[in-house]
Amino acid sequence: MNTHQEIRSTSGPRWSIAVLAVALLLSVLLGWLLRRPAATAEPSGERPAADRATSDAVARVDAFRVRRAGLSLRAEATGYLEPWKKVEVRSEASGRVVARQVEEGGRVGAGDLLVRLDDRDRVLELAEARAEWLRIQAGWALDFGRNDEPRAAAASSPLPAGGEEELRRAERLLREGVISRQELDETRRRLEAARILSGEQRGEIRAASTGLAQAEQKVERARLALERTRILAPFAGRIADLAVESGQHVTPGDPLLTLMQDDRLKVDVGVLEADIVRVREGGPARVRIPSADGLELQGTVYTVNPKVEPGTGTGRVTVAIPNPRGLLLAGLFATVELEVGRLADRLLVPAAALLERQGRTLVFRIENGRALWTWVKTGARSGDLVEIVEGLSEGDVIAIGGHFALAHEAPVEAVLTAAVPGAAAKGARP
């Protein structure tokens, strides 16, 4: 019993001393770490030691050789593709549809038949109108032959000399307030009566009095009603929004279909007032269609609306886009970049090269197989291009891909690309 008690009494202090020693060592280590300078507290222009390469592993990076070129400044806006011309074709007559010659998506030429209505009633009405016209014309011809010499010529009064001048003088006196409207009308009626009595309008008067003119008008109306049973394409285009079927009864004003001219498209975009004053008709425009795998097309500024909406501070710009094969569809969302200025001979790099460290901008310049942390000062930006004002020289090789996790002086294998991005971004300004 005494032996065990002695062992317990001596082992307790030893464990306590060991624990105290470990705690003391940990506190010393923690104090040293807290006193160690932070990597982000390096002076301007210095690279922190912690960011330096500590491994000989070679990283493969995409690289770009800095060059000088012109920089196109652009404004960006969004809109939706629209057909160059679009009309909703409606019925101008009542009747039953006996033929629909088109389907949605089909193409038609100008004047092609789209829809035909039952025209039997109109055919009969035209035939009746022609028969009446022929009867009246025959009577008019016989009467004209018997009365070829104007019977009223002797009794008629010739058109007063200077009648037109008298009428113009009366109109001038009315404007000056010398005569009244009633006096002008009396002068006009007197001159018209004199013209009729002179025999100048003898043929027109005889045709009206015999009913020939009315018969001709009736024939023309019947012909027009018959034509309206055949709905033709007003221009070449593509069919959309069919709203009629064979056998359906339609009335004037009923929608039948939509016809779109889509061999070229347009997109209306709202451009900020600070940019629209620099947009010119005929200027270049880059149009990107996200839904078509980011397809990019070269368009042209067609019109610039000479008015800015006060509520939004934007003005409307219409951009024309070629669509010769009809692959683009109306209604697709599009982003449009418009040129609003151009800077000549600038040192340019891709925006992907730029990184932020310690609140400043840098790039990795590649020299002798090493990636060197290099501060830069940027200027104008336009899409994927950035102007470099300080920090680089023409011909320098910089990393533009695979460089985000690089350390200063890391060994790299550079793969040069010759592509110069040309996209542009919103609000680019020198």
C-alpha positions as a printed Julia matrix, in Angstrom:
430×3 Matrix{Float64}:
   0.0    0.0      0.0
   2.77   2.45     0.78
   4.6    1.68    -2.47
   1.53   2.43    -4.65
   0.87   5.62    -2.78
   4.44   6.75    -3.39
   4.19   6.1     -7.17
   0.96   8.1     -7.44
   2.38  10.98    -5.47
   5.46  11.27    -7.7
   3.72  10.83   -11.13
   1.23  13.67   -10.59
   3.76  16.54   -10.58
   5.57  15.12   -13.64
   2.43  15.25   -15.83
   1.69  18.75   -14.66
   5.13  19.95   -15.65
   4.78  18.4    -19.12
   1.43  20.08   -19.74
   2.81  23.44   -18.66
   5.79  23.04   -20.99
   3.58  22.3    -24.01
   1.32  25.27   -23.22
   4.33  27.56   -22.95
   5.7   26.35   -26.29
   2.34  26.93   -28.02
   2.06  30.46   -26.64
   5.55  31.34   -27.89
   4.74  29.98   -31.38
   1.42  31.89   -31.5
   3.16  35.12   -30.5
   5.72  34.68   -33.27
   3.0   34.15   -35.86
   1.1   37.23   -34.75
   4.24  39.36   -34.96
   5.02  38.11   -38.53
   4.35  40.86   -41.2
   1.28  40.31   -43.41
   1.93  39.66   -47.11
  -0.54  42.38   -48.13
   1.3   45.02   -46.16
   4.22  45.2    -48.58
   5.18  48.69   -49.8
   3.95  49.86   -53.18
   5.86  48.21   -55.98
   7.2   45.3    -53.87
   6.14  41.68   -54.22
   5.46  39.86   -50.94
   7.75  36.95   -50.2
   4.77  34.68   -49.58
   3.69  35.24   -53.2
   7.0   34.11   -54.62
   7.3   30.75   -56.27
   8.21  27.95   -53.91
   8.03  25.12   -56.4
   9.82  24.25   -59.61
   6.59  22.87   -61.2
   6.07  24.51   -64.6
   2.59  25.96   -65.23
   1.21  26.12   -68.77
  -0.41  29.51   -69.53
  -1.98  31.21   -72.53
   0.02  34.28   -73.48
  -0.38  37.4    -75.59
   2.2   39.72   -77.12
   1.37  43.34   -76.35
   0.84  45.46   -79.47
  -0.35  48.85   -80.58
  -3.6   49.25   -82.52
  -6.69  51.39   -82.85
  -9.37  51.06   -80.19
 -13.02  51.32   -81.15
 -15.11  52.78   -78.33
 -18.57  51.31   -78.19
 -21.9   51.59   -76.43
 -23.93  48.47   -75.68
 -27.7   48.04   -75.69
 -30.17  45.17   -75.97
 -33.26  44.52   -78.03
 -35.16  41.92   -80.03
 -34.86  41.01   -83.69
 -37.74  42.16   -85.85
 -38.56  41.54   -89.52
 -37.66  44.39   -91.82
 -41.31  44.72   -92.79
 -44.36  43.13   -91.18
 -48.07  43.4    -91.92
 -51.1   41.7    -90.44
 -53.18  40.62   -93.44
 -56.9   41.04   -92.77
 -59.98  40.21   -94.78
 -61.61  43.06   -96.72
 -64.73  41.08   -97.61
 -67.22  38.68   -96.08
 -67.4   35.09   -97.17
 -66.38  31.5    -96.7
 -62.74  30.55   -97.12
 -62.53  28.06   -99.97
 -58.73  27.89  -100.22
 -55.75  28.69   -98.01
 -52.65  28.44  -100.12
 -49.97  28.87   -97.43
 -48.63  27.36   -94.23
 -46.71  28.94   -91.35
 -43.04  29.35   -92.18
 -43.7   29.18   -95.91
 -42.3   31.75   -98.3
 -44.33  33.64  -100.88
 -43.58  36.16  -103.6
 -45.21  39.53  -104.13
 -48.69  39.01  -105.62
 -48.96  35.32  -104.71
 -52.4   34.07  -103.67
 -52.68  33.62   -99.91
 -56.4   33.01   -99.24
 -59.41  32.78  -101.57
 -63.02  33.38  -100.52
 -66.17  32.11  -102.14
 -66.66  34.56  -105.03
 -69.81  33.27  -106.78
 -72.02  36.12  -105.58
 -69.44  38.71  -106.65
 -69.11  37.12  -110.09
 -72.88  37.43  -110.6
 -72.92  41.03  -109.32
 -70.18  41.99  -111.76
 -72.01  40.32  -114.65
 -75.21  42.2   -113.8
 -73.37  45.5   -113.53
 -71.73  44.96  -116.92
 -75.06  44.1   -118.55
 -76.64  47.27  -117.22
 -73.63  49.28  -118.31
 -73.83  47.86  -121.85
 -77.55  48.7   -122.1
 -77.07  52.29  -120.96
 -73.96  52.74  -123.1
 -75.88  51.62  -126.19
 -78.63  54.17  -125.53
 -76.08  56.89  -124.86
 -74.26  56.13  -128.12
 -77.46  56.33  -130.16
 -78.46  59.61  -128.51
 -74.98  61.03  -129.02
 -75.11  60.12  -132.73
 -78.42  61.93  -133.24
 -77.3   64.98  -131.31
 -73.73  65.28  -132.43
 -74.06  69.04  -132.82
 -74.6   70.79  -129.52
 -78.16  72.05  -129.47
 -77.54  74.52  -126.75
 -74.43  76.02  -128.35
 -76.29  79.02  -129.76
 -78.01  79.78  -126.49
 -74.99  79.2   -124.33
 -72.93  81.97  -122.93
 -69.2   81.67  -123.56
 -66.9   81.37  -120.59
 -66.3   84.93  -119.44
 -62.87  86.2   -120.39
 -60.6   86.25  -117.4
 -62.9   84.02  -115.35
 -60.04  82.19  -113.62
 -58.41  85.5   -112.76
 -61.72  86.74  -111.34
 -61.96  83.67  -109.11
 -58.4   84.1   -107.83
 -59.09  87.78  -107.13
 -62.21  86.86  -105.14
 -60.22  84.35  -103.08
 -57.61  86.99  -102.32
 -60.3   89.48  -101.26
 -61.75  86.86   -98.92
 -58.36  86.36   -97.23
 -58.05  90.13   -96.85
 -61.54  90.36   -95.32
 -62.95  92.55   -98.11
 -65.69  90.1    -99.17
 -67.52  87.32   -97.35
 -67.45  83.55   -97.92
 -70.95  83.76   -99.43
 -69.79  86.28  -102.05
 -66.88  84.0   -103.0
 -69.22  81.02  -103.4
 -71.55  83.06  -105.62
 -68.63  84.01  -107.86
 -67.51  80.37  -108.11
 -71.05  79.13  -108.95
 -71.48  81.77  -111.65
 -68.21  80.81  -113.32
 -69.03  77.07  -113.19
 -72.44  77.71  -114.77
 -70.8   79.69  -117.55
 -68.37  76.82  -118.2
 -71.25  74.3   -118.47
 -73.29  76.52  -120.81
 -70.26  76.96  -123.05
 -70.42  73.23  -123.89
 -66.99  72.51  -122.44
 -68.38  69.65  -120.27
 -71.12  68.56  -122.64
 -70.0   64.89  -122.8
 -69.72  64.52  -119.02
 -73.13  66.07  -118.47
 -74.81  63.83  -121.06
 -73.2   60.69  -119.57
 -74.39  61.61  -116.07
 -77.91  62.5   -117.22
 -78.35  59.21  -119.09
 -77.03  57.07  -116.19
 -73.92  55.92  -118.07
 -71.49  57.31  -115.49
 -73.39  55.62  -112.66
 -73.38  52.31  -114.54
 -69.61  52.52  -115.04
 -69.11  53.16  -111.35
 -71.3   50.19  -110.47
 -69.19  47.93  -112.69
 -66.03  49.19  -111.03
 -67.42  48.55  -107.55
 -68.45  45.02  -108.52
 -64.98  44.36  -109.96
 -63.35  45.64  -106.75
 -65.63  43.43  -104.59
 -64.63  40.41  -106.67
 -60.93  41.23  -106.35
 -61.28  41.35  -102.56
 -62.21  37.66  -102.47
 -58.61  36.89  -103.5
 -56.13  37.93  -100.81
 -52.69  38.4   -102.37
 -49.27  38.94  -100.8
 -48.41  42.66  -100.8
 -44.68  41.8   -100.83
 -42.37  38.81  -100.78
 -41.9   37.3    -97.35
 -42.59  34.57   -94.86
 -45.89  33.47   -93.36
 -46.49  33.63   -89.59
 -49.44  33.58   -87.18
 -51.98  31.84   -89.41
 -55.45  32.53   -88.06
 -57.76  31.08   -90.73
 -58.74  27.66   -92.03
 -60.54  26.48   -95.14
 -64.29  26.46   -94.57
 -64.14  29.28   -92.02
 -66.41  32.27   -92.5
 -64.69  35.63   -92.25
 -65.9   39.22   -92.17
 -64.14  42.48   -93.06
 -61.37  43.17   -90.55
 -60.83  39.58   -89.43
 -57.09  38.72   -89.14
 -55.94  36.02   -91.54
 -52.16  35.82   -91.14
 -48.97  37.83   -90.68
 -46.55  38.39   -93.54
 -42.92  39.19   -92.67
 -40.12  40.34   -94.92
 -37.14  38.71   -93.21
 -34.37  38.62   -95.82
 -32.96  41.29   -93.54
 -33.88  42.05   -89.96
 -33.72  45.03   -87.67
 -33.36  45.63   -83.97
 -34.46  48.78   -82.16
 -32.34  49.59   -79.12
 -32.42  52.37   -76.55
 -29.06  54.17   -76.35
 -28.1   56.51   -73.52
 -28.1   60.18   -74.43
 -24.37  60.48   -73.69
 -23.72  57.89   -76.42
 -26.47  58.51   -78.96
 -25.04  61.93   -79.86
 -21.99  60.05   -81.21
 -23.89  57.41   -83.17
 -24.09  58.07   -86.92
 -26.33  56.57   -89.6
 -24.38  54.08   -91.69
 -21.98  53.36   -88.83
 -20.92  49.82   -87.9
 -22.76  47.76   -85.31
 -21.92  44.37   -83.87
 -24.95  42.21   -83.08
 -24.65  39.11   -80.9
 -27.38  36.47   -80.57
 -26.88  34.58   -77.26
 -29.42  31.86   -78.11
 -27.5   31.03   -81.32
 -24.33  30.03   -79.47
 -23.27  33.66   -79.24
 -23.4   34.17   -83.02
 -21.97  37.58   -83.97
 -23.12  39.52   -87.03
 -22.0   42.77   -88.58
 -24.88  45.22   -88.82
 -25.32  48.83   -89.86
 -26.95  51.77   -88.11
 -30.01  52.41   -90.29
 -31.68  55.31   -88.49
 -31.2   57.4    -85.37
 -34.4   58.79   -83.91
 -33.79  62.55   -83.41
 -35.46  62.53   -80.0
 -34.43  61.44   -76.52
 -37.07  60.24   -74.07
 -36.82  62.48   -70.96
 -38.05  59.73   -68.63
 -35.36  57.21   -69.58
 -32.65  59.4    -71.03
 -32.39  57.12   -74.06
 -32.97  57.49   -77.77
 -33.97  54.86   -80.32
 -31.45  53.53   -82.8
 -32.45  51.06   -85.52
 -29.8   48.6    -86.69
 -30.15  46.64   -89.94
 -28.89  43.04   -90.02
 -28.54  40.83   -93.11
 -30.45  37.54   -93.04
 -30.19  36.22   -96.61
 -30.81  32.56   -95.76
 -33.52  33.28   -93.2
 -31.75  31.41   -90.41
 -32.39  34.13   -87.82
 -35.9   34.32   -86.39
 -37.86  37.38   -85.4
 -38.14  37.83   -81.64
 -34.67  36.56   -80.72
 -32.9   38.5    -77.97
 -29.83  40.4    -79.16
 -27.09  42.57   -77.72
 -25.92  45.41   -79.93
 -22.64  47.29   -79.77
 -22.46  50.65   -81.54
 -19.31  52.55   -82.32
 -19.3   55.92   -80.54
 -15.65  56.85   -81.06
 -12.22  55.63   -82.05
  -8.76  56.0    -80.5
  -5.73  55.57   -82.75
  -2.41  53.87   -81.93
  -2.98  52.63   -78.37
  -1.13  49.94   -76.41
  -3.77  47.23   -76.0
  -4.08  44.03   -73.99
  -6.99  41.6    -73.47
  -9.04  42.36   -70.37
  -8.51  38.74   -69.26
  -4.87  39.57   -68.52
  -5.72  41.99   -65.7
  -5.75  40.93   -62.05
  -6.34  42.84   -58.83
  -3.88  42.66   -55.95
  -3.64  44.98   -52.95
  -6.28  47.22   -54.54
  -4.18  47.73   -57.66
  -4.11  46.3    -61.18
  -1.37  43.99   -62.36
  -0.49  41.53   -65.1
   1.92  38.62   -65.19
   4.7   39.54   -67.62
   6.55  36.48   -68.86
  10.31  36.78   -69.1
  12.9   33.97   -69.33
  10.28  31.35   -68.5
   9.12  33.14   -65.34
   5.85  34.95   -64.56
   6.67  38.35   -63.12
   4.13  40.37   -61.16
   3.92  43.76   -62.99
   1.86  46.78   -61.91
   0.01  48.54   -64.75
  -2.06  51.66   -65.2
  -5.06  51.29   -67.5
  -6.84  53.77   -69.75
  -9.83  53.32   -72.04
 -11.73  50.04   -72.04
 -13.78  48.65   -74.9
 -15.16  45.17   -74.55
 -12.32  42.65   -74.35
  -9.66  45.29   -74.94
  -7.98  47.56   -72.39
  -5.55  50.38   -73.03
  -2.32  50.22   -71.0
  -0.97  53.66   -70.09
   1.96  52.61   -67.89
   3.75  49.41   -66.94
   4.17  47.59   -70.26
   5.88  48.09   -73.59
   5.03  46.95   -77.08
   6.26  43.4    -77.59
   5.99  42.34   -73.94
   4.49  38.88   -73.45
   1.79  38.61   -70.78
  -0.34  35.78   -69.43
  -4.04  35.86   -70.35
  -5.17  32.39   -69.28
  -4.26  29.91   -66.54
  -2.58  32.64   -64.51
  -5.03  33.33   -61.71
  -3.23  31.16   -59.14
   0.32  31.97   -60.23
   2.91  33.22   -57.76
   5.52  35.83   -58.56
   8.48  34.32   -60.47
   6.63  31.04   -61.0
   8.12  28.95   -63.84
   5.73  28.89   -66.79
   5.41  27.55   -70.32
   3.79  30.26   -72.46
   1.53  29.39   -75.39
   1.22  32.51   -77.55
  -2.06  33.43   -79.23
  -2.21  35.84   -82.16
  -5.9   36.68   -81.68
  -6.7   40.27   -80.82
 -10.14  40.47   -79.18
 -12.32  43.08   -80.83
 -15.46  43.06   -78.75
 -16.68  46.32   -77.24
 -18.48  47.24   -74.07
 -21.0   49.66   -72.73
 -20.0   53.17   -71.9
 -16.43  52.94   -73.17
 -14.8   56.31   -72.76
 -11.3   57.66   -73.3
